[in-house]
Steps between C-alpha positions, in 0.01 A plus 500: 500500500635841419561744787218738597560846354522649860759251602721575202439874544607494859812295405601768247438781758730317758753466221480875408537592870807266533641657179456862621682410823781341305534805274493730803785320673707396198739772388712306253515181294335386180119457503459356149262235365689219675471673829130556472447136400680393817295748693188344371628151575561603850144635532353177372691272741270290693201575280372175359229644270687597186216707373560732810876553431627842449634569147697814371244568227228528755684730738479829284112467439463424876691819587277706269179329642629551860562884449149523339276291720680505830655852536493503874724184511725649231544819696585304821813368325634861487646443138662819379545594131859368477403162663199464276714563188736227611203267565354553151844458343563168670139362398520638146454212254715480187694814567679466166170626331591860605879452530540729195346797670138482358208265496473339151152410384454306176160538308389311197283633215201306374531234226518670163600424136870543425655657198791258514540134411821390664562122487621490860212697653238311714130530402301436822147614425443589860782761485634782280740361243830361623376446867380179663220465755728331766735789524452659852421848378259356228322292773449823700394687188244232394348507861449878449366453140814698381353813652786745588318650796421165663855365422683803646269560805513120591869473464590812704277372774675170516844666496399728788356194703851342445649806660631676199478874436277571204521877476753483224384251227653408161240368262599247231231446229530177301286353242668462146530818284347788678422702194284210358237601752234772405612855602196561716569169690868593564401831646232336719749238621760761599239719675378208699850415620541844638152496646571180684818664644303816585241309702787321682412265784205656669128508467507657157689186373252260656217687340672519169559130481130435607370724236715368231400155566143586487559642152637170386216304651257724313678425176449131549827381679460261791683429823634153616388508862741233597814649375387870501621540132332671226452332157312568177177290454643334180468137390807319658470227226510760217816654654650151533414418134634819373827482695548144357457631146733782573766262640455273185556796258161497374406849626705796596455678830340798314261271315377331819483817695149634382334192606589546856524876528298623211177703477278230650691471818513706834843620401338717231251639747770622744714635218236771449603668822862406482593838348615828632556859386839680510368746755380234732840328482681826579270555798580166671874563423493831664337343810766234514771778558390519848320162537577246789638255242695685232604361164881531481543303175274372229602256217328351194642246247497511136685382178791705323273535192234685710737773620451839342481866635119499501488178703760629748315820554180306576700286753625813673137627517419171697785578741738242356870510614631162370438301185555132485598408146503150349829480318558131558801509279710757318580248229211572266587200284403273798172689551412476127443127540256556801246713311625801717484744202722760641789664314838588658464863452160488666656374817775764479242783444299371781786535756594844366147637535449348851822666618415843351169497670679409835337178558688227690545214268443139600592251229378139479762260382433145408767240493474152337298598194520271202844531334666642804780338717619602845804668331277703250265588776780643718617699188141624455478609868824683500391680187174598668662646808809664343408610146426874486186415302343323800650517851180459697469592865326164604489162350256213540672175411240250364648177401266349229265233642285274278122555583223300349316690219800707378654472154830399652344148580537414127870598510546273810317197345705526192821516684580867401499622857606363831504651843834565668598262774492641841880532513513667166231755603654571841845543357358749234318705764814500725700645200227748418481638842871515525494704168235740620617866535452677828227720361269211406265315738399139419138501639420142414661176387202281438121536424257392783362224281376199683698177461187324368468749216855444369533220246865535473757750643595633831270405797727639773328784667788604721740527208641842610598382843700214334660749265604744763630218728719379223628862429603531879646146509718593194580843645404665173470885489146598458399868429128452433269720716278231667809298603653813670192673631491544883152337535461375856853545621520692822787749382420868534614761245782643708779357297361571149670671219347644183647398164411538131518262218482653146389298192369599162207400275423594145299801626642601836772507753366303809628555847441253783538667836512250791529494868721198588639382850863387551383143460356569168128501593289727296263743702365726226549614155396756241478479122603827320462517126663769292354492156733570196443660163390411242273247684299780674238746377572869487169615639462619854544244763208330651212673328187527715293377206644170379585488134448137387770521244771627731707386800537709830883499475725776395875562492520775762300302768552195703259233606482300829350178409502326839589564861486197734614463857518138631442348840191381685204727412456798744172680522459846348624773726668259737873438527598147389716253702714443190563721192146646446394847597856604592569752227672258269248570217524869534875498491478284183284762339720783596810320369322438175412858469860596558620266235234613251609862559868408441402326178348828378138420553259769602227294661434156630166324446375189678258231394325504832239260621165645596574436865836647504404842346493661847840366581656667191309826551680517851829456313438806275331326208201657316215323326558514124229312307561127553835547665647716764818709461748729684698783345865512596648815628 
């Protein structure tokens, strides 16, 4: 028999009281996950009923419940602010999630036809093209009917319950090629992201979720009472039959799409109100500048052939600061055999335009494509991160996996493609990470595909840990950002020094300013771009009214493309325990302005996120259309 709720509740209360006493008397010594596990084990000693055992994941919700429902008891413990902060820090679940300084929330757009037909791309009809239903973010999105408000609101609530600050949120929007979606839907999607952050964690968010769910019910969607998940009232057998035909090559994703999401479905009904005006979008953005949860970064993904000035202006109007671009390979001959349909100069032009608009560039690179070898993949990667035509700021490494229903299955069955053995793949990734410049961050090394979805290819979910362990075992020097970032280390910024790395692209001189400690750990950085002639336009910098055919860059101005301070996230207007909120970002900006002035630039622009506009105004920047800028004395 499971323990009575009151029995478990009292056990958790006793454990919290013991933990507060331990924290009050313990001045030194590590209190990491292993310590808290031992603490819980001690609390459970002598308790035969396993269901009444204290577990770490239950302690933080018990703390929130205690403060809310038993305030007299909580006050009797005499817990001051400093002690309470230590308590929450110890109980925080999965602290790595905010170790980069912000809370990251991934949001998935709804299923939609794709303009591409890449042979390696999955075609799961439950998802937007290239995504699979068992990926964690996709599971959460489907439960929310891919609604951006529900996804963001639910996710920040969960993160807050786990003890993470959510007042600084980076939003990552995935779902295939963003520009394939209708313009009105794109505006609505972005506006709902901001509205969810504006409503935050209070009653407004609860009411907002309730009203949105009522809208879906009225459109014909139903709720699974057992699992508390939303689903469309479609015929499961029809979906299974269509997916089987797609997997067999009898139908494409785009051909099957209308039968599940077309005019006769609830999806068509809700699409009538999934639209938004530009004025309404700007209104929620303005509110977010002072909201309880502020957007400090917003990214969308697209293809190189969809990048043009008009598209990039529209992304800036949405508040976008980073673009994920599906390069896959810089060897165009390799892409030609995969129905990619992208010319080499198209990739070059996309990188140049993204940089001139000030966007942070995250490139997707796919190893193990047909015709590749570990040696050619390494050459391809080195070209991506060092050739002046490319040099992205971030990279996602996606080793090719064989998924049922892709065109690559034919290559596999005919013996024209094979997945790398584990040792081959790990060896390649070790060499790629070692070859990564210090201004590049490798954000991912593997897709979150479920092992059961992979017909052939890597199934190792913790591939990165294996790669980094081998790098350390071989004592290879690694300059890549994520490998160096301070993350959860306890070092303070007292021993930091500021240094600058210069490198050149086809359209700019780039300067990577970084705060590093004596042991090499990275505490913060800034990306400063100095556009060069003849790549830049001669018209006034940052026009208040966007010109679709122009870029915002000019030769007498510099552009700050990113400022990031690492360390466990600190709340707004509070001093952090590590690097955050100690003036490191301000000093980076001031140094960037000094260097821009010395380089002959008369102003510095910044591609600020909506939620960081106030921060840059305090540093002397003025609003200028879709950017902010500061004139140099």
